[in-house]
């Protein structure tokens, strides 16, 4: 049995979904992803709050990660309680009831020459 | 009420604003950004000091982040006390009076095929 | 004699090997790499477990890093106990019996304009 | 007077200088950089050891960072005690006698469409 790995609270200060994509094929659409790994034996109940520069935060967005599973969650797909606006600066805080690990990735395909980045998210040690 | 998340002191050791851009559309101009999230209920007063390889540091540059807001601050836009020179190596130290989270992103558009990177900044645990 | 540097347990929450590459030259094939540095005087015995979104984890994959050596391990080359599927979301947990340092890199060459990213992996302080 | 920020020991597990570049203009030559910031009032004496997959480590490479200065050190320029080979996997350990902050960046210009990445390096808390 794997012992828990990770943290309960993560932050991705960068956030921006380009509104354009050179292709409408799913893997080439401009997107932002939070990769969330749950190595625990219990399901993780995740809540995401999205912060903006000029309005109140949105959320919480809720998603579950089954035990011993990973999800690569596209912010593009978050629709409840509201869609994440495109071409808009945001940040997100991700909390979980079991420890998880979060990595942040963007694919920018505004131009056909893709640009990708990825970074481990910030985790609070408290 | 969200309890504070983050740190008071952050460092971005990489810094370089390419002097060229293939387009003058704002979103495609080569730029460096510090994404700063403040989840607190109090405004964050940020001070940025910029270090160079061959001269005394510049700053402090001052910017505020309202409670529960994020800013994606373009170093290109910092003009007081002085502009950040283009095509010049620098580093920056970001301090805040409330805990914040900082992520560093560059868009390099010297060529029409964009290149992007992003990384969580360094935070001092002291 | 160098004293140990690093951690025993690392996580890369992002994972995805693009199934296409514009070239079949080894350095241009789309790949994911875990760069693992062992500065110790003893060999590191590494075990990698790979997590998916919709099935049980795979592994452990075993690899050794000799003392004072680095390996840039391509996930593309992992075949025992099973190949890592292409075009599939995954995450990985890397454990070692001596402290090591892990950095994660992807080269995406689905299009001839390469896209690269790299980030320090997550390490568990426990 | 700024109090010390940073750590004494840093690791960049990824390392690879592409042997080709589409241009010989300095800023477009494929390169790897360690951005090192010293906010202290004393000069930092840096020693870099480079690890390989199939031979003994090289170094130490020595470089100084004046007080309140940053250097963006190109690994391409390290020649004493020996050049860093191109197209070769390596890792590096960076130690300093005063606390510094290190960020790792690569520009890959094997193709005219640049690819860039950057990540905070690993720092040892011990």
XYZ file of C-alpha atoms in Angstrom:
504
model
C 0.000 0.000 0.000
C 1.414 3.348 -1.131
C 1.589 5.933 1.617
C 0.177 9.354 0.806
C 2.306 11.632 -1.372
C 1.650 15.281 -1.995
C -0.102 18.259 -0.536
C -3.662 19.411 0.117
C -3.368 22.862 -1.401
C -1.838 23.958 -4.687
C -1.706 27.222 -6.587
C -1.179 28.022 -10.272
C -0.573 31.767 -10.453
C -0.342 31.808 -14.249
C -3.533 31.193 -16.188
C -4.589 32.153 -19.707
C -6.449 30.184 -22.335
C -5.706 31.591 -25.784
C -8.940 32.116 -27.667
C -7.520 30.965 -30.963
C -6.154 27.681 -32.228
C -4.803 26.866 -35.652
C -6.680 23.548 -35.584
C -9.889 22.269 -34.029
C -8.474 18.788 -33.490
C -8.797 18.229 -29.746
C -5.111 17.679 -29.030
C -4.134 20.852 -30.893
C -6.668 23.244 -29.390
C -5.004 25.869 -27.180
C -5.562 24.714 -23.630
C -4.476 24.814 -20.026
C -4.245 21.670 -17.987
C -3.849 20.838 -14.332
C -2.390 17.345 -14.116
C -3.521 15.952 -10.775
C -2.168 12.674 -9.424
C -3.776 10.824 -6.543
C -1.689 7.902 -5.310
C -3.909 7.350 -2.241
C -6.343 4.496 -1.738
C -9.189 6.985 -1.329
C -10.875 9.148 -3.920
C -9.721 12.802 -3.945
C -12.432 15.467 -3.925
C -10.928 18.489 -5.628
C -12.192 22.056 -5.492
C -10.792 24.728 -7.780
C -11.268 28.461 -7.266
C -10.366 30.768 -10.132
C -9.153 34.323 -9.472
C -9.284 37.210 -11.911
C -7.800 40.697 -12.156
C -11.040 42.644 -12.149
C -13.896 40.602 -10.688
C -14.781 38.276 -7.834
C -13.406 34.719 -7.960
C -15.337 31.959 -9.736
C -16.026 28.512 -8.395
C -15.615 26.236 -6.726
C -15.269 23.873 -9.651
C -15.518 20.301 -8.422
C -13.826 17.230 -9.788
C -12.911 13.849 -8.335
C -9.775 11.842 -8.877
C -10.234 8.121 -8.191
C -7.671 6.292 -6.050
C -4.417 5.524 -7.882
C -5.434 7.551 -10.887
C -4.302 10.742 -12.604
C -6.420 13.279 -14.426
C -5.151 15.835 -16.872
C -7.901 18.354 -16.330
C -8.455 20.899 -19.100
C -9.578 24.265 -17.790
C -11.249 24.668 -21.174
C -13.719 22.003 -20.091
C -14.753 23.636 -16.800
C -18.304 24.872 -17.257
C -20.008 24.659 -13.862
C -20.620 27.072 -12.205
C -19.404 29.056 -15.221
C -17.061 28.822 -18.200
C -13.463 30.068 -17.872
C -13.274 33.068 -20.205
C -10.751 32.918 -23.064
C -7.992 35.528 -23.605
C -8.290 36.487 -19.946
C -5.698 36.492 -17.158
C -6.522 34.249 -14.221
C -4.969 32.218 -11.393
C -6.282 29.128 -9.654
C -6.205 27.544 -6.220
C -6.677 23.795 -6.040
C -7.618 22.107 -2.787
C -8.087 18.420 -2.099
C -9.227 16.322 0.853
C -6.368 13.868 0.323
C -2.789 14.708 -0.702
C -2.291 15.085 -4.443
C 0.403 16.379 -6.777
C -0.338 19.095 -9.349
C 1.566 20.141 -12.458
C 0.488 22.947 -14.784
C 0.773 22.802 -18.580
C -0.288 25.101 -21.417
C -0.438 24.363 -25.097
C -0.575 27.567 -27.089
C -1.596 26.825 -30.673
C -2.585 30.293 -31.813
C 0.011 29.701 -34.455
C 0.577 26.320 -36.131
C 3.978 26.124 -34.476
C 2.868 24.922 -31.077
C 4.337 26.290 -27.916
C 4.181 24.248 -24.744
C 5.210 24.866 -21.180
C 4.842 23.008 -17.945
C 5.788 23.637 -14.336
C 5.171 22.086 -10.990
C 2.496 24.119 -9.202
C 3.082 25.937 -5.917
C 2.211 23.928 -2.836
C 1.579 25.310 0.559
C 3.528 23.631 3.294
C 1.056 24.626 5.985
C -12.760 33.308 4.560
C -9.643 32.009 2.805
C -6.630 31.775 5.060
C -3.413 33.261 3.690
C -1.541 31.246 1.057
C 1.919 31.971 -0.187
C 5.108 33.707 0.782
C 6.342 37.249 1.369
C 9.478 37.058 -0.738
C 9.970 35.666 -4.243
C 12.832 35.648 -6.700
C 12.960 35.272 -10.483
C 16.618 34.724 -11.350
C 15.973 34.631 -15.108
C 15.010 37.879 -16.774
C 15.333 39.073 -20.361
C 12.922 41.012 -22.520
C 13.684 40.417 -26.192
C 13.861 43.728 -28.003
C 12.140 42.413 -31.091
C 8.700 41.061 -31.800
C 7.280 39.842 -35.076
C 4.029 41.677 -34.332
C 3.032 44.803 -32.446
C -0.290 43.341 -31.338
C -0.172 43.495 -27.548
C -0.553 39.768 -26.918
C 2.233 38.916 -29.357
C 4.843 41.413 -28.200
C 7.814 39.702 -26.556
C 7.323 40.121 -22.844
C 8.061 38.890 -19.367
C 5.338 38.556 -16.814
C 5.170 37.999 -13.087
C 1.779 36.480 -12.310
C 0.997 37.481 -8.731
C -1.985 36.045 -6.883
C -3.279 37.514 -3.633
C -5.936 35.340 -1.991
C -5.939 37.427 1.217
C -8.663 39.812 2.315
C -6.151 42.675 2.384
C -4.499 44.482 -0.484
C -0.915 43.383 -1.204
C 1.702 46.109 -1.559
C 4.375 44.705 -3.828
C 7.894 46.016 -4.286
C 10.123 44.725 -7.079
C 13.878 45.242 -7.210
C 15.641 44.498 -10.473
C 19.268 43.302 -10.503
C 21.665 43.545 -13.416
C 25.058 42.109 -14.345
C 26.957 45.356 -14.561
C 25.189 48.121 -12.642
C 23.405 48.886 -9.400
C 19.901 47.479 -8.927
C 16.851 49.446 -10.102
C 13.694 50.040 -8.158
C 11.766 49.524 -6.114
C 8.923 49.269 -8.593
C 5.626 49.437 -6.732
C 2.381 47.760 -7.585
C -0.676 46.750 -5.573
C -2.739 43.607 -5.880
C -6.274 43.995 -4.517
C -7.686 41.346 -2.182
C -8.750 38.138 -4.000
C -7.271 39.286 -7.267
C -4.449 38.280 -9.565
C -2.285 40.490 -11.719
C -0.204 39.338 -14.635
C 2.358 42.099 -14.448
C 4.356 42.782 -17.593
C 7.894 43.886 -16.863
C 7.677 45.690 -20.213
C 5.243 48.094 -18.567
C 7.445 49.020 -15.580
C 8.530 52.590 -16.122
C 8.919 54.156 -12.684
C 11.604 54.753 -11.443
C 13.016 53.664 -14.830
C 12.263 51.434 -17.806
C 13.561 47.851 -17.842
C 16.102 47.783 -20.681
C 15.464 45.359 -23.557
C 17.917 42.662 -24.660
C 19.527 42.838 -21.218
C 20.035 40.138 -18.574
C 18.350 40.822 -15.263
C 16.864 39.144 -12.183
C 14.143 40.372 -9.872
C 13.198 40.140 -6.214
C 9.537 40.554 -5.355
C 8.455 41.340 -1.820
C 4.956 41.736 -0.454
C 3.418 42.729 2.865
C 0.915 39.869 2.675
C 1.576 36.348 1.382
C 1.284 36.001 -2.406
C 2.155 33.397 -5.040
C 4.358 34.280 -8.016
C 4.848 32.510 -11.339
C 7.180 33.711 -14.075
C 6.359 33.572 -17.792
C 8.108 34.777 -20.932
C 6.743 35.058 -24.425
C 9.537 35.289 -26.944
C 8.173 36.430 -30.288
C 11.358 37.502 -31.986
C 10.352 34.995 -34.600
C 6.729 34.453 -35.673
C 6.822 30.991 -34.151
C 6.249 31.960 -30.556
C 8.156 30.396 -27.740
C 6.713 30.416 -24.246
C 7.957 29.245 -20.890
C 6.693 29.488 -17.361
C 7.974 28.415 -13.971
C 7.047 28.873 -10.367
C 9.329 31.511 -8.870
C 11.704 30.822 -5.981
C 10.297 31.557 -2.553
C 12.273 32.066 0.535
C 11.123 30.000 3.468
C 12.586 32.360 6.039
C 33.584 13.018 -0.961
C 30.275 14.631 -1.935
C 27.600 14.338 0.702
C 24.199 13.124 -0.469
C 22.018 15.648 -2.313
C 18.398 15.156 -3.201
C 15.356 13.195 -2.177
C 14.176 9.589 -2.205
C 10.776 10.176 -3.778
C 9.815 12.291 -6.787
C 6.628 12.794 -8.759
C 5.989 13.985 -12.314
C 2.252 14.647 -12.529
C 2.369 15.550 -16.232
C 3.025 12.750 -18.673
C 2.207 12.355 -22.369
C 4.278 10.958 -25.208
C 3.011 12.314 -28.525
C 2.536 9.461 -30.968
C 3.827 11.420 -33.909
C 7.162 12.961 -34.793
C 8.124 14.886 -37.880
C 11.416 12.991 -38.021
C 12.609 9.543 -37.008
C 16.077 10.810 -36.090
C 16.489 9.836 -32.446
C 17.007 13.328 -31.073
C 13.925 14.645 -32.862
C 11.470 11.895 -31.922
C 8.779 13.199 -29.547
C 9.794 12.010 -26.116
C 9.552 12.450 -22.389
C 12.612 12.266 -20.212
C 13.301 12.008 -16.519
C 16.785 13.368 -15.910
C 18.047 11.640 -12.776
C 21.281 12.691 -11.094
C 22.995 10.560 -8.476
C 25.880 12.379 -6.776
C 26.319 9.634 -4.145
C 29.121 7.110 -3.986
C 26.624 4.257 -4.175
C 24.542 3.097 -7.103
C 20.905 4.278 -7.058
C 18.230 1.633 -7.615
C 15.286 3.457 -9.139
C 11.707 2.222 -9.357
C 9.135 4.055 -11.471
C 5.384 3.524 -11.190
C 3.194 4.956 -13.935
C -0.380 6.066 -13.190
C -3.177 6.398 -15.740
C -6.645 7.942 -15.840
C -8.585 4.760 -16.500
C -6.623 1.678 -15.491
C -4.408 0.276 -12.758
C -0.847 1.615 -12.496
C 1.976 -0.002 -14.473
C 5.379 -0.939 -13.168
C 7.571 -0.848 -11.345
C 10.040 -0.020 -14.068
C 13.566 -0.541 -12.775
C 16.692 1.329 -13.695
C 19.998 1.941 -11.978
C 22.045 5.102 -11.882
C 25.729 4.473 -11.140
C 27.483 6.587 -8.509
C 28.344 10.115 -9.713
C 26.426 9.677 -12.918
C 23.315 11.126 -14.517
C 20.848 9.389 -16.777
C 18.391 11.117 -19.057
C 15.834 8.327 -19.116
C 13.410 8.326 -22.029
C 9.989 7.011 -21.078
C 9.715 5.971 -24.716
C 12.330 3.296 -23.992
C 10.564 1.732 -20.996
C 9.341 -1.685 -22.127
C 9.416 -3.968 -19.071
C 6.912 -4.838 -17.656
C 5.056 -3.065 -20.487
C 5.427 -0.223 -22.992
C 4.184 3.266 -22.074
C 1.284 3.895 -24.450
C 1.547 6.899 -26.787
C -1.011 9.723 -26.935
C -2.119 8.790 -23.417
C -2.223 10.864 -20.219
C -0.099 9.515 -17.395
C 1.816 10.508 -14.265
C 4.824 8.861 -12.664
C 6.278 8.309 -9.219
C 10.021 7.776 -8.991
C 11.572 6.246 -5.894
C 15.221 5.631 -5.157
C 17.195 3.963 -2.388
C 19.682 6.835 -2.299
C 18.902 10.549 -2.692
C 18.678 11.706 -6.298
C 17.476 14.796 -8.156
C 14.859 14.551 -10.919
C 13.944 16.990 -13.684
C 11.232 16.363 -16.274
C 11.538 17.319 -19.940
C 9.345 16.813 -22.991
C 10.219 17.309 -26.624
C 7.089 17.557 -28.733
C 7.957 17.175 -32.401
C 4.558 16.433 -33.830
C 5.252 19.447 -35.952
C 8.703 20.259 -37.368
C 8.834 23.321 -35.128
C 9.917 21.626 -31.942
C 8.426 22.522 -28.619
C 10.341 21.791 -25.450
C 9.596 22.183 -21.789
C 11.327 21.221 -18.587
C 10.547 21.506 -14.902
C 11.960 20.296 -11.653
C 9.850 17.371 -10.460
C 7.912 17.379 -7.193
C 9.777 15.927 -4.241
C 8.242 14.714 -1.085
C 9.845 16.094 2.017
C 8.684 13.231 4.196
C 20.779 46.350 3.638
C 19.210 43.287 2.015
C 19.382 40.182 4.141
C 20.598 37.022 2.413
C 18.142 35.249 0.114
C 18.641 31.827 -1.378
C 20.555 28.635 -0.851
C 24.158 27.433 -0.962
C 23.615 24.377 -3.125
C 21.621 23.997 -6.345
C 21.172 21.220 -8.867
C 20.124 21.240 -12.534
C 19.455 17.607 -13.432
C 18.683 18.389 -17.075
C 21.570 19.458 -19.253
C 22.116 19.294 -23.019
C 23.630 21.809 -25.394
C 22.396 21.180 -28.930
C 25.334 21.079 -31.307
C 23.481 22.910 -34.049
C 22.013 26.365 -34.371
C 20.210 27.890 -37.304
C 22.131 31.144 -36.788
C 25.564 32.108 -35.466
C 24.283 35.364 -33.990
C 25.097 35.091 -30.273
C 21.552 35.398 -28.988
C 20.287 32.702 -31.341
C 22.984 30.083 -30.738
C 21.588 27.038 -28.949
C 22.650 27.401 -25.338
C 22.069 26.514 -21.736
C 22.183 29.136 -19.045
C 22.299 29.156 -15.273
C 20.926 32.496 -14.109
C 22.543 33.154 -10.734
C 21.451 36.049 -8.533
C 23.479 37.244 -5.569
C 21.622 39.813 -3.450
C 24.238 39.727 -0.682
C 26.781 42.420 0.062
C 29.611 39.956 -0.460
C 30.890 38.424 -3.677
C 29.683 34.866 -4.321
C 32.330 32.292 -5.258
C 30.553 29.697 -7.344
C 31.783 26.204 -8.158
C 30.029 24.078 -10.760
C 30.531 20.339 -11.138
C 29.201 18.685 -14.279
C 28.052 15.043 -14.236
C 27.784 12.760 -17.243
C 26.248 9.375 -18.019
C 29.417 7.537 -18.903
C 32.462 9.257 -17.443
C 33.796 10.943 -14.316
C 32.449 14.407 -13.460
C 34.141 17.515 -14.846
C 35.041 20.635 -12.922
C 34.904 22.459 -10.739
C 34.196 25.388 -13.008
C 34.682 28.612 -11.089
C 32.872 31.875 -11.502
C 32.212 34.834 -9.233
C 29.050 36.867 -8.895
C 29.680 40.337 -7.487
C 27.488 41.625 -4.661
C 23.997 42.719 -5.826
C 24.556 41.388 -9.301
C 23.154 38.633 -11.483
C 24.973 36.590 -14.079
C 23.326 34.615 -16.833
C 26.085 32.075 -17.229
C 26.201 30.196 -20.527
C 27.441 26.641 -20.160
C 28.608 27.014 -23.752
C 31.255 29.422 -22.475
C 32.711 27.141 -19.789
C 36.158 26.091 -20.998
C 38.307 25.605 -17.904
C 39.116 22.884 -16.911
C 37.445 21.585 -20.103
C 34.708 22.423 -22.601
C 31.194 21.075 -22.042
C 30.628 18.650 -24.911
C 27.722 19.360 -27.303
C 24.891 16.902 -27.980
C 25.688 15.188 -24.690
C 23.494 14.539 -21.645
C 24.747 16.101 -18.434
C 23.646 17.452 -15.050
C 25.243 20.101 -12.893
C 25.679 20.912 -9.211
C 26.218 24.543 -8.308
C 27.620 25.500 -4.932
C 28.225 28.951 -3.520
C 29.803 30.375 -0.377
C 26.923 32.851 0.052
C 23.245 32.190 -0.625
C 22.222 32.617 -4.253
C 19.216 31.816 -6.420
C 19.552 29.728 -9.600
C 17.217 29.354 -12.563
C 17.920 27.134 -15.559
C 17.115 28.091 -19.157
C 17.743 26.476 -22.531
C 17.402 27.979 -25.964
C 17.201 25.273 -28.598
C 17.708 26.778 -32.027
C 18.497 23.669 -34.027
C 15.563 24.758 -36.098
C 14.806 28.409 -36.910
C 11.678 28.190 -34.809
C 13.264 28.668 -31.404
C 12.232 26.633 -28.440
C 12.858 27.944 -24.944
C 12.325 26.564 -21.506
C 13.171 27.686 -18.007
C 12.745 26.262 -14.539
C 13.821 27.065 -11.054
C 16.681 24.739 -10.131
C 16.542 22.251 -7.264
C 17.879 23.547 -3.977
C 18.957 21.467 -1.101
C 17.460 22.495 2.194
C 20.182 20.862 4.256
